[in-house]
Coordinates of C-alpha atoms and ligand atoms in Angstrom, one line a residue:
M1 CA 11.8 20.4 0.1
D2 CA 12.3 21.6 -3.5
A3 CA 11.7 25.4 -3.7
K4 CA 9.5 25.2 -6.2
L5 CA 7.2 23.0 -4.9
I6 CA 7.2 25.7 -1.9
A7 CA 6.4 28.7 -3.8
A8 CA 4.2 26.6 -5.7
F9 CA 1.7 26.0 -2.4
R10 CA 2.4 29.4 -1.1
R11 CA 0.9 30.6 -4.3
A12 CA -2.0 28.6 -5.0
R13 CA -5.1 30.5 -4.2
S14 CA -6.9 27.5 -4.4
L15 CA -5.8 23.4 -3.6
S16 CA -7.4 20.1 -4.2
V17 CA -6.6 17.2 -2.1
L18 CA -7.2 13.8 -3.1
T19 CA -6.5 11.0 0.2
G20 CA -6.3 7.3 0.5
A21 CA -5.8 4.4 3.0
G22 CA -2.5 5.8 3.7
V23 CA -3.6 8.7 5.1
S24 CA -5.3 6.8 8.4
A25 CA -2.5 4.0 8.3
A26 CA -0.2 5.3 10.8
S27 CA -4.0 5.7 12.7
G28 CA -3.5 2.1 13.4
I29 CA -6.7 1.5 10.2
P30 CA -5.1 -1.4 7.3
T31 CA -4.8 0.0 4.0
F32 CA -6.2 -2.1 0.7
R33 CA -3.2 -3.3 -1.3
D34 CA 0.1 -2.6 0.5
K35 CA 1.8 -5.7 1.0
Q36 CA 1.0 -8.0 3.7
T37 CA -1.4 -5.8 5.9
G38 CA -3.4 -4.9 3.2
L39 CA -6.9 -6.1 3.2
W40 CA -7.0 -6.9 0.4
E41 CA -4.1 -9.6 0.7
N42 CA -5.7 -11.1 3.9
F43 CA -9.7 -10.9 2.9
D44 CA -11.5 -11.6 -0.4
A45 CA -12.9 -7.9 -1.8
A46 CA -15.1 -9.9 -4.3
E47 CA -16.5 -11.9 -1.7
L48 CA -17.0 -8.2 0.9
A49 CA -16.7 -5.4 -1.1
T50 CA -19.6 -6.3 -3.8
P51 CA -23.2 -6.6 -4.0
G52 CA -23.3 -9.8 -4.8
A53 CA -21.2 -10.6 -2.0
F54 CA -23.9 -9.0 0.2
R55 CA -26.6 -10.5 -1.7
R56 CA -25.0 -14.2 -1.5
D57 CA -24.0 -13.7 2.3
P58 CA -25.3 -10.4 4.4
A59 CA -24.4 -11.5 7.5
L60 CA -20.4 -12.2 7.0
V61 CA -20.7 -8.8 4.9
W62 CA -22.5 -7.0 8.0
G63 CA -20.5 -8.4 10.2
W64 CA -17.1 -7.6 8.6
Y65 CA -18.0 -3.8 8.2
E66 CA -18.8 -3.8 11.8
W67 CA -15.3 -4.7 12.8
R68 CA -14.1 -2.7 10.3
R69 CA -16.4 0.5 12.1
M70 CA -14.8 -0.8 15.3
Q71 CA -11.8 -0.3 14.1
V72 CA -12.2 3.2 13.4
L73 CA -14.1 4.1 16.8
R74 CA -11.1 3.1 18.5
A75 CA -8.8 4.9 16.3
E76 CA -7.8 8.5 16.3
P77 CA -6.2 11.4 13.9
N78 CA -2.7 11.5 13.5
P79 CA -0.3 14.4 12.2
A80 CA -1.2 13.5 8.5
H81 CA -4.6 14.3 9.3
R82 CA -3.8 17.4 11.3
A83 CA -1.6 18.9 8.6
L84 CA -4.4 18.7 6.0
A85 CA -6.8 20.5 8.5
A86 CA -4.2 22.9 8.9
M87 CA -3.9 23.5 5.1
A88 CA -7.7 24.5 4.8
E89 CA -6.9 27.0 7.5
R90 CA -4.4 28.8 5.1
I91 CA -5.4 28.6 1.6
P92 CA -8.8 30.4 0.1
T93 CA -10.3 27.6 -1.7
F94 CA -9.3 24.2 0.2
T95 CA -11.4 21.0 -0.5
L96 CA -10.2 17.2 0.2
I97 CA -11.8 14.3 -1.6
T98 CA -11.4 11.4 0.2
Q99 CA -12.1 7.5 -1.1
N100 CA -11.0 7.1 3.1
V101 CA -14.4 5.1 4.6
D102 CA -13.6 6.8 8.1
D103 CA -14.1 10.1 9.9
L104 CA -10.6 11.4 10.8
H105 CA -10.4 13.7 8.6
E106 CA -13.7 15.6 10.1
R107 CA -12.1 14.4 13.9
A108 CA -9.0 16.4 12.5
G109 CA -11.1 19.2 12.4
S110 CA -11.2 19.2 8.0
P111 CA -14.6 20.8 7.0
N112 CA -16.5 20.0 3.9
V113 CA -14.9 16.5 3.4
I114 CA -15.9 15.6 0.1
H115 CA -16.5 11.5 0.8
L116 CA -16.0 9.2 -2.7
H117 CA -16.5 6.0 -1.2
G118 CA -19.1 6.4 1.4
E119 CA -18.7 6.4 5.4
L120 CA -18.4 3.9 7.5
A121 CA -20.8 5.4 10.1
R122 CA -23.4 6.1 7.2
P123 CA -25.1 2.5 6.6
Y124 CA -28.6 3.0 4.7
C125 CA -31.9 0.7 3.6
E126 CA -31.4 -1.2 0.5
A127 CA -34.3 -0.6 -0.6
C128 CA -35.9 3.0 0.2
R129 CA -32.4 4.3 0.9
Q130 CA -33.3 6.0 4.3
P131 CA -30.1 6.3 6.7
Y132 CA -30.0 3.9 9.8
V133 CA -28.7 4.8 12.9
H134 CA -26.3 2.3 14.9
P135 CA -26.8 2.3 18.4
P136 CA -24.2 3.9 21.0
G137 CA -21.0 2.4 21.8
I138 CA -18.5 0.7 20.4
P139 CA -18.9 -3.4 18.6
E140 CA -17.0 -5.9 19.6
L141 CA -15.6 -8.0 17.4
P142 CA -13.0 -10.8 16.7
E143 CA -10.4 -9.8 13.8
G144 CA -11.8 -9.8 10.6
G145 CA -15.0 -10.0 12.0
A146 CA -17.8 -12.3 12.9
Q147 CA -21.4 -13.8 11.2
L148 CA -23.7 -10.8 12.2
E149 CA -27.3 -10.0 11.1
P150 CA -27.5 -6.8 9.1
P151 CA -30.8 -5.0 10.9
R152 CA -33.5 -3.6 9.3
C153 CA -34.7 -1.0 8.2
Q154 CA -37.5 0.8 10.4
A155 CA -39.3 2.5 7.5
C156 CA -39.9 -0.2 5.0
G157 CA -37.6 -4.1 6.8
A158 CA -35.7 -4.0 4.5
R159 CA -31.7 -5.0 5.1
V160 CA -29.4 -1.9 6.2
R161 CA -26.6 -2.2 3.7
P162 CA -22.8 -0.3 4.7
G163 CA -22.7 3.0 3.9
V164 CA -19.5 2.3 1.2
V165 CA -19.3 2.5 -2.4
W166 CA -18.5 -1.3 -3.8
F167 CA -16.8 -2.3 -6.4
G168 CA -18.9 -1.8 -9.7
E169 CA -21.5 0.4 -8.1
S170 CA -21.3 4.5 -8.8
L171 CA -19.5 6.6 -7.2
P172 CA -22.4 9.7 -4.6
E173 CA -22.7 11.9 -7.8
L174 CA -22.8 14.9 -5.6
D175 CA -19.7 14.0 -4.0
W176 CA -18.8 13.1 -7.4
L177 CA -19.6 16.3 -9.3
A178 CA -17.9 18.5 -6.7
A179 CA -14.8 16.6 -6.7
L180 CA -14.9 17.1 -10.8
E181 CA -15.9 20.5 -10.5
A182 CA -13.4 21.1 -7.6
V183 CA -10.1 19.5 -9.4
K184 CA -10.9 21.5 -12.7
T185 CA -10.5 25.0 -11.0
C186 CA -7.1 24.0 -8.7
E187 CA -3.9 25.3 -9.3
V188 CA -1.8 23.1 -7.1
F189 CA -3.7 18.9 -6.3
L190 CA -2.3 17.0 -4.3
S191 CA -2.5 13.1 -4.1
V192 CA -1.9 11.7 -0.5
G193 CA -1.7 8.1 0.3
T194 CA -3.8 6.0 -2.5
S195 CA -2.3 3.5 -4.8
A196 CA -3.7 6.0 -7.7
F197 CA -5.6 2.3 -8.6
V198 CA -8.5 2.6 -8.2
Q199 CA -11.2 4.3 -11.2
P200 CA -12.8 6.5 -11.3
A201 CA -10.9 8.2 -8.6
A202 CA -7.7 8.0 -9.5
S203 CA -8.3 9.9 -13.0
L204 CA -8.9 13.2 -11.3
I205 CA -4.9 13.2 -11.0
D206 CA -4.8 13.4 -15.0
L207 CA -7.5 15.9 -14.7
A208 CA -5.7 17.7 -12.8
N209 CA -2.6 17.6 -15.1
R210 CA -5.0 18.6 -17.6
V211 CA -6.2 21.9 -16.5
G212 CA -2.7 22.9 -15.9
A213 CA -2.6 22.1 -11.9
V214 CA 1.0 21.7 -10.5
T215 CA 0.7 18.1 -9.2
V216 CA 2.3 16.4 -6.1
Q217 CA 1.9 13.4 -4.8
I218 CA 2.8 11.8 -1.4
N219 CA 3.4 8.4 -0.6
P220 CA 6.4 5.4 1.0
N221 CA 5.6 3.4 -2.3
P222 CA 5.6 4.1 -5.8
T223 CA 2.3 4.5 -7.5
D224 CA 0.9 4.0 -10.7
A225 CA 1.1 8.1 -10.7
D226 CA 4.5 8.2 -10.5
R227 CA 5.2 9.6 -13.9
A228 CA 1.9 11.4 -13.8
V229 CA 2.6 14.3 -11.0
A230 CA 5.2 16.9 -11.6
F231 CA 6.6 16.2 -7.5
A232 CA 6.3 12.9 -6.5
L233 CA 7.7 13.0 -2.6
R234 CA 8.7 10.0 -1.1
G235 CA 7.6 9.7 2.5
P236 CA 5.4 8.6 5.1
A237 CA 1.8 11.3 4.7
G238 CA 2.3 11.9 8.8
E239 CA 5.8 13.5 8.2
L240 CA 5.8 14.9 5.1
L241 CA 1.9 16.3 5.5
P242 CA 3.1 18.5 8.9
Q243 CA 6.9 19.1 6.7
L244 CA 5.3 20.4 3.8
V245 CA 2.9 23.0 5.9
H246 CA 6.0 24.4 8.1
E247 CA 8.0 25.3 5.0
V248 CA 5.2 26.6 3.1
W249 CA 3.6 28.4 6.3
E250 CA 6.4 28.8 8.7
G251 CA 9.6 28.3 7.3
K252 CA 12.2 30.9 5.9
G253 CA 10.8 33.6 3.2
S254 CA 6.8 32.4 4.7
A255 CA 4.6 35.6 4.8
L256 CA 3.1 35.0 7.8
K257 CA 6.1 33.5 9.5
Ligands
LIG1 C1 1.0 5.3 2.5 C2 1.4 5.4 3.9 C3 1.5 6.9 4.7 C4 1.2 3.5 3.0 N1 1.6 7.9 4.2 N2 1.6 6.8 1.7 C5 -11.6 -3.7 -15.2 C6 -11.8 -4.7 -14.6 C7 -12.8 -4.0 -13.5 C8 -14.0 -3.2 -12.9 C9 -13.1 -1.8 -13.1 C10 -12.0 -1.6 -14.5 N3 -11.4 -0.9 -14.5 C11 -12.1 -0.3 -13.6 C12 -13.2 -0.7 -13.4 C13 -14.0 -0.2 -11.8 C14 -13.6 -0.3 -10.9 C15 -12.4 -0.5 -10.4 O1 -11.6 1.1 -10.2 N4 -11.6 -1.7 -10.1 C16 -9.8 -1.1 -9.8 C17 -9.6 -2.9 -8.9 C18 -9.7 -1.8 -11.2 N5 -14.0 0.7 -9.9 C19 -15.5 0.7 -9.6 O2 -16.2 -0.3 -9.8 C20 -16.3 2.2 -8.7 N6 -17.1 2.1 -9.7 C21 -17.6 2.7 -10.8 O3 -16.4 2.6 -11.7 O4 -19.0 2.5 -11.4 C22 -19.4 3.0 -12.6 C23 -18.7 0.7 -13.2 C24 -20.0 0.3 -13.1 C25 -19.8 -1.2 -13.5 C26 -18.6 -1.5 -14.0 C27 -17.7 -0.5 -13.9 C28 -17.9 0.7 -14.1 C29 -16.5 2.1 -7.7 C30 -14.5 1.4 -6.3 C31 -15.0 1.6 -5.4 C32 -14.1 1.2 -4.5 N7 -14.0 0.7 -3.5 C33 -13.4 0.1 -2.2 C34 -13.8 -0.1 -1.1 C35 -14.8 0.6 -0.2 C36 -15.4 -0.1 0.9 C37 -15.0 -0.5 2.0 O5 -13.9 0.2 2.0 O6 -14.3 -1.6 2.2 O7 -12.7 1.5 -1.5 S1 -11.8 -0.6 -3.1 C38 -10.7 0.4 -1.6 O8 -10.0 0.9 -2.9 C39 -11.7 1.6 -1.2 C40 -10.1 2.3 -1.4 O9 -11.4 3.6 -0.9 C41 -10.1 2.2 -2.8 C42 -9.0 2.7 -3.0 O10 -7.7 2.6 -2.1 P1 -6.4 3.6 -1.7 O11 -6.9 4.2 -0.8 O12 -5.6 3.7 -2.7 O13 -5.8 2.1 -0.7 P2 -4.4 1.4 -1.2 O14 -4.2 0.3 0.1 O15 -4.7 1.1 -2.7 O16 -3.2 2.4 -1.5 C43 -2.7 3.0 0.0 C44 -1.2 3.7 -0.8 O17 -0.9 4.4 0.6 C45 -0.7 2.7 -1.2 O18 -0.1 3.0 -2.1 C46 0.5 3.1 0.0 O19 2.3 2.8 -0.6 C47 0.5 4.1 0.9 N8 0.7 4.3 2.2 N9 1.2 3.6 4.8 C48 1.6 7.6 3.4 N10 2.7 6.0 5.8
LIG2 ZN1 -36.5 1.1 4.1

């Protein structure tokens, strides 16, 4: 890897990381926009991931998200998640911001993950926002899910909805503010496994550039952010992140060696 990139990581007292679906791809969780395998290649986002879709057909939407939750419950973190957890232990101020709705960062040992697009495991009442706790166990659903009536809120009887952020909805305010604060003050900004297509999450890359952070991207494919970052590393996160950790903290010239 580039010596200047390695030096920037070794120097950094603060690092912010933005992750996307590509980080969980090696765990068997589909991305959204990859050709053939992406969720939005095979399912219609307008019919599944908008407030209007849930109003029109709550059982279709709930059943699809239960299928997604089942996939996550069956999955395990991969070397990319583990490398990010290892980085957190080596940099004084480390903020992990994810667009992912799975909990694989947490299960790999990353603390205080900021979930910009919510979490599959945290549904809540659409009327009073009381959290709903899923019964234990892994649901059994066919590929793509099946019609499944959403449960009712124990407090007010209204419908429970998936705990994710749909198109047209605001991001959770405190999480978004925490992400902005972290990026404004970071020395290195790393974007991994995201197409950088969805706003406002993708704008964090521009913000990092504006505040003078060293910006880095890891992705096997070209993205909209290629030209925006100082270092665009081409390859899978499960290989490049462990390699980065090794070269920065365990390799030649490392103080930790
Ligand atoms: C690997 C890899 C490996 C593969 N290693 N990498 C114009 C028109 C209409 C709307 C808008 C507009 N401009 C902006 C908007 C607003 C909209 C938006 O951005 N739309 C875009 C489609 C243009 N944004 C919103 O609506 C947001 N809210 C908002 O803006 O509020 C204000 C507002 C209110 C009202 C009106 C307008 C604005 C909310 C966005 C919520 C996004 N929700 C989803 C679904 C979550 C629930 C669910 O899971 O179902 O979040 S969409 C989906 O995309 C999901 C993801 O978090 C998000 C980002 O995707 P990500 O992670 O980047 O995945 P991919 O698949 O795109 O990319 C994967 C990458 O990994 C690829 O690059 C691969 O190459 C790579 N990869 N293998 C490393 N092994
Ligand atoms: Zn309620």
